[in-house]
mmCIF file of C-alpha atoms and ligand atoms in Angstrom:
data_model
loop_
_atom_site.group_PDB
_atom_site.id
_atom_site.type_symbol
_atom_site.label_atom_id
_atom_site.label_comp_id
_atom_site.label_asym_id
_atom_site.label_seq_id
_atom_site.Cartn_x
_atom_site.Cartn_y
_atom_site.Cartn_z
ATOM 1 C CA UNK A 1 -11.785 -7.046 31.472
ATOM 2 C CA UNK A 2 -7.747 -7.130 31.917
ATOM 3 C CA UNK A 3 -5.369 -5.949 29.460
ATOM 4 C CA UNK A 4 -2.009 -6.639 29.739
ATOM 5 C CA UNK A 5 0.952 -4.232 29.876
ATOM 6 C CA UNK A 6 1.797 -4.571 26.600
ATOM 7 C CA UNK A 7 -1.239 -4.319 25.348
ATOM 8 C CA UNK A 8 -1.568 -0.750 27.358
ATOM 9 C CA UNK A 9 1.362 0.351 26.160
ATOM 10 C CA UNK A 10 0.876 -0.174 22.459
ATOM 11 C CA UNK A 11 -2.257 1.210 22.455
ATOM 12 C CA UNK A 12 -0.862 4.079 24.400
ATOM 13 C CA UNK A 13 1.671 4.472 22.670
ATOM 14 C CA UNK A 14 1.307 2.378 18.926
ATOM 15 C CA UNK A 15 3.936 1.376 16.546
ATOM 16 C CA UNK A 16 4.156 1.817 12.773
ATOM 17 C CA UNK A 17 0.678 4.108 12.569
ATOM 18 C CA UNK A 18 0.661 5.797 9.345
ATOM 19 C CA UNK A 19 0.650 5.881 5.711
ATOM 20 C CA UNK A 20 3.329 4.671 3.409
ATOM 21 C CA UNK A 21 2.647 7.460 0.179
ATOM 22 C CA UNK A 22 4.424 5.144 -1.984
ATOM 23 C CA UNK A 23 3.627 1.815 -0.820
ATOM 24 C CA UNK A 24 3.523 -1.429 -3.353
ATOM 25 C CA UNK A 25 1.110 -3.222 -0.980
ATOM 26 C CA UNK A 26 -2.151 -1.939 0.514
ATOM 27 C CA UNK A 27 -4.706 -3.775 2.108
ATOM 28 C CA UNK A 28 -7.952 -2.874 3.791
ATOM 29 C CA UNK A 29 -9.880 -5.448 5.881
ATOM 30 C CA UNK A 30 -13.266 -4.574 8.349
ATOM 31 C CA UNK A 31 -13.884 -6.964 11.110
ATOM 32 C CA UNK A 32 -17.342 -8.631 10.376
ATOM 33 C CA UNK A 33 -18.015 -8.594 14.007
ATOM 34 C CA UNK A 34 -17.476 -4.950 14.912
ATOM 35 C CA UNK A 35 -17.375 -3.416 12.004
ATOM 36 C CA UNK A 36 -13.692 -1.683 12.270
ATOM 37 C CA UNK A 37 -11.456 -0.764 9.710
ATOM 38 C CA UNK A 38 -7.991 -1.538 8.993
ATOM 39 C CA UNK A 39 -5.556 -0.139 6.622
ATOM 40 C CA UNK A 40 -2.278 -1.423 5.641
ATOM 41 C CA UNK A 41 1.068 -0.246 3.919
ATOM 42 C CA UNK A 42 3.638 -2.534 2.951
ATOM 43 C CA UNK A 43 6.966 -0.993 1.175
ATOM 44 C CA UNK A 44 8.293 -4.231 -0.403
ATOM 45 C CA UNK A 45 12.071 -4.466 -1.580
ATOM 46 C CA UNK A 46 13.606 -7.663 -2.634
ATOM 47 C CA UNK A 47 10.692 -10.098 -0.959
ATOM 48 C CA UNK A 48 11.631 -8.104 2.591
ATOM 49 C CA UNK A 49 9.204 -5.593 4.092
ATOM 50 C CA UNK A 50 11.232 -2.870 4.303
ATOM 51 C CA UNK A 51 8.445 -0.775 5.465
ATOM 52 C CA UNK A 52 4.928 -0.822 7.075
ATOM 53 C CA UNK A 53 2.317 1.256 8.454
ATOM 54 C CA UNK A 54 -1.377 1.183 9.535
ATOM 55 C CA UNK A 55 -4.119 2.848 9.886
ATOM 56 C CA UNK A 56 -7.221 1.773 12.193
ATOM 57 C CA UNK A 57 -10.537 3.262 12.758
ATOM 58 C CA UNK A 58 -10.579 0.589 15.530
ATOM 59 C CA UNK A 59 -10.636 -0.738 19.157
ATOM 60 C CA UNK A 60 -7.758 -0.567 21.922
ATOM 61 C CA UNK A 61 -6.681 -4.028 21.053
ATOM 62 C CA UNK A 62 -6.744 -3.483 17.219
ATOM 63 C CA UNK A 63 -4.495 -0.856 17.670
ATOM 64 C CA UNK A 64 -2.145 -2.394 20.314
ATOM 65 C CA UNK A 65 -2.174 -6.035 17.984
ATOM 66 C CA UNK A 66 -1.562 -3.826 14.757
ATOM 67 C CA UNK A 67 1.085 -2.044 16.344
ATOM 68 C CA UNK A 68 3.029 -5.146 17.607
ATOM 69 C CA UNK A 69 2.319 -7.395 14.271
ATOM 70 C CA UNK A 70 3.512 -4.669 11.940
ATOM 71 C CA UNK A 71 6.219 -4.810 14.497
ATOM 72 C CA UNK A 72 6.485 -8.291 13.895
ATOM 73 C CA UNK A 73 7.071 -8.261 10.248
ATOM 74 C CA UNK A 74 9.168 -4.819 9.621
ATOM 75 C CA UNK A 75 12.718 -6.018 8.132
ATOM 76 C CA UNK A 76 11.307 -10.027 7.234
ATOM 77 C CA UNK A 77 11.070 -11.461 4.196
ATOM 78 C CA UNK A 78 7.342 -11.557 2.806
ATOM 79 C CA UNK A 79 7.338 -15.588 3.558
ATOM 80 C CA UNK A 80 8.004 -14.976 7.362
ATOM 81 C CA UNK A 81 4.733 -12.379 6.941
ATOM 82 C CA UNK A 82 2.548 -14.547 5.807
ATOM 83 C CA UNK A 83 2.982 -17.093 8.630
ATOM 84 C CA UNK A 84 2.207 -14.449 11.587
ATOM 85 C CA UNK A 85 -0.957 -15.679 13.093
ATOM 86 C CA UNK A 86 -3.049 -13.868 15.321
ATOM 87 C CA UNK A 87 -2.302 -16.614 17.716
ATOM 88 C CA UNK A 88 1.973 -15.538 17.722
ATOM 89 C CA UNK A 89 0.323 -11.588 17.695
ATOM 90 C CA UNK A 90 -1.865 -12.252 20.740
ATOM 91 C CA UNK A 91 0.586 -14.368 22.377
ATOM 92 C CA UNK A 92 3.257 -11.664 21.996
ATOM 93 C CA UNK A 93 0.995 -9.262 23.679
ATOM 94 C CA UNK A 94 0.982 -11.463 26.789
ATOM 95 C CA UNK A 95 -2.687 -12.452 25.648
ATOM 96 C CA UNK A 96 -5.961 -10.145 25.134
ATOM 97 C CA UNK A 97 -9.242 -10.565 27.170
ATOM 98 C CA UNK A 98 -11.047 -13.613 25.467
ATOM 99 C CA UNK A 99 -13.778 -11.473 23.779
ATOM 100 C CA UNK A 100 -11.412 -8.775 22.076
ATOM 101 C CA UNK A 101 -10.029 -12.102 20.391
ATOM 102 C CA UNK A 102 -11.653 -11.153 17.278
ATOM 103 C CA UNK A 103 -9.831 -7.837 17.051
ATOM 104 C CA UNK A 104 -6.213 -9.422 16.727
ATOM 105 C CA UNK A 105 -7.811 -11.124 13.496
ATOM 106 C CA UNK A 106 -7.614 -7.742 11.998
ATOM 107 C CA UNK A 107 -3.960 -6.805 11.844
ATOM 108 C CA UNK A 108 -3.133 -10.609 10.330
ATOM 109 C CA UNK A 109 -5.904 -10.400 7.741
ATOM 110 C CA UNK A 110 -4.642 -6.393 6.877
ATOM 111 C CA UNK A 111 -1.083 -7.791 6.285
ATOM 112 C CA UNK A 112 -2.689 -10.532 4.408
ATOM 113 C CA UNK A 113 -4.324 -8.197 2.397
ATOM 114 C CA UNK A 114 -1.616 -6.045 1.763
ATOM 115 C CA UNK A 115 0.451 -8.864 0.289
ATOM 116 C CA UNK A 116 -2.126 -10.081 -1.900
ATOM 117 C CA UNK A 117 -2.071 -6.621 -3.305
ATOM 118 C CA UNK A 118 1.922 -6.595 -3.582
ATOM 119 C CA UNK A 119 1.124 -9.784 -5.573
ATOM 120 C CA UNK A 120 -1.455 -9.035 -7.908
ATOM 121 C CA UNK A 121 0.712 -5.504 -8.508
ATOM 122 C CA UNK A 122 4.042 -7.975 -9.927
ATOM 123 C CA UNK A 123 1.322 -9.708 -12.452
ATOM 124 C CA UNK A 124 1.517 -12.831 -9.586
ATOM 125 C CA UNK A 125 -1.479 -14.926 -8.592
ATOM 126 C CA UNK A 126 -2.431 -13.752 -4.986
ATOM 127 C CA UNK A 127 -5.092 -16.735 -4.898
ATOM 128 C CA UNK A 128 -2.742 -18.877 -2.017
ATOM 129 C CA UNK A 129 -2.607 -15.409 0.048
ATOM 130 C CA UNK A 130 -6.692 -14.977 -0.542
ATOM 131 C CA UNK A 131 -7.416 -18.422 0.346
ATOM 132 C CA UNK A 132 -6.064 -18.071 3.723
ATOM 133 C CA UNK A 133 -7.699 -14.810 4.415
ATOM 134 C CA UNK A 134 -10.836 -16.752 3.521
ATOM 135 C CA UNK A 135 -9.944 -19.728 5.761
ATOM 136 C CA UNK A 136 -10.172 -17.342 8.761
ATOM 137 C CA UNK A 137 -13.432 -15.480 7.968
ATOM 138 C CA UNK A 138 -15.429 -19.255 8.336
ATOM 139 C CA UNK A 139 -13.446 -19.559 11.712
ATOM 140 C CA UNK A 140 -16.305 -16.744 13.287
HETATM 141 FE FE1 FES B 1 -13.503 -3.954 16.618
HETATM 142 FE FE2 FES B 1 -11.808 -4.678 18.399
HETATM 143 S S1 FES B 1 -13.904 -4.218 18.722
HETATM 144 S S2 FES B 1 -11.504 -4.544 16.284
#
């Protein structure tokens, strides 16, 4: 299995890994197929993500796709957020060995997540975020 140098040097050296004390967003996703964990902080000002952090109990490429999605999404509005696939993560990597596939999931659903939480927090209906989350976990 070959990882490419961007996915080495995220994991080696990751992006964004932390907690945000006083975040407005927080989401926590597992991966069904490995069982990881993925935590996510979102500081939300204005609709832009102003802020974000993560926290994985995770593989190499969970880390290394967390690191470069959170990337991703630091300083964009939340509507740019929530159309980062794991396809744009993985592709922005330079690509991940077919089989750790499943771990880039993690880091879009954790954003996802997060969102839904900024949402229900402002008294909004997170159902549209939710639904996609859902949409994913049939794709395995
Ligand atoms: Fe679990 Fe990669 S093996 S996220």
């Amino acid at each position: 299995m070959e990882y490419s140098k961007k996915v080495m040097e995220h994991f080696a050296n990751p992006h964004n890994v932390g907690v945000i004390e006083d975040a407005n967003g927080v989401g926590e996703i597992g991966n069904a197929k490995c069982g990881d964990i993925m935590k996510m902080y979102l500081k939300i000002e204005n609709d832009i993500i102003v802020d974000v952090k993560f926290k994985t109990y995770g593989c190499a490429s969970a880390i290394a796709t967390s690191s470069i999605a959170t990337d991703l999404i630091k300083g964009q509005p939340i509507s740019e957020a929530l159309k980062l696939t794991n396809k744009a993560v993985v592709e922005a990597l330079d690509g991940l060995p077919a089989v750790k596939i499943h771990c880039s999931v993690l880091a879009e659903q954790a954003i996802k997540a997060a969102l839904s939480d900024y949402y229900t927090r402002q008294g909004i209906d997170p159902v549209p975020i939710v639904g996609v989350i859902e949409e994913h976990d049939h794709e395995h």
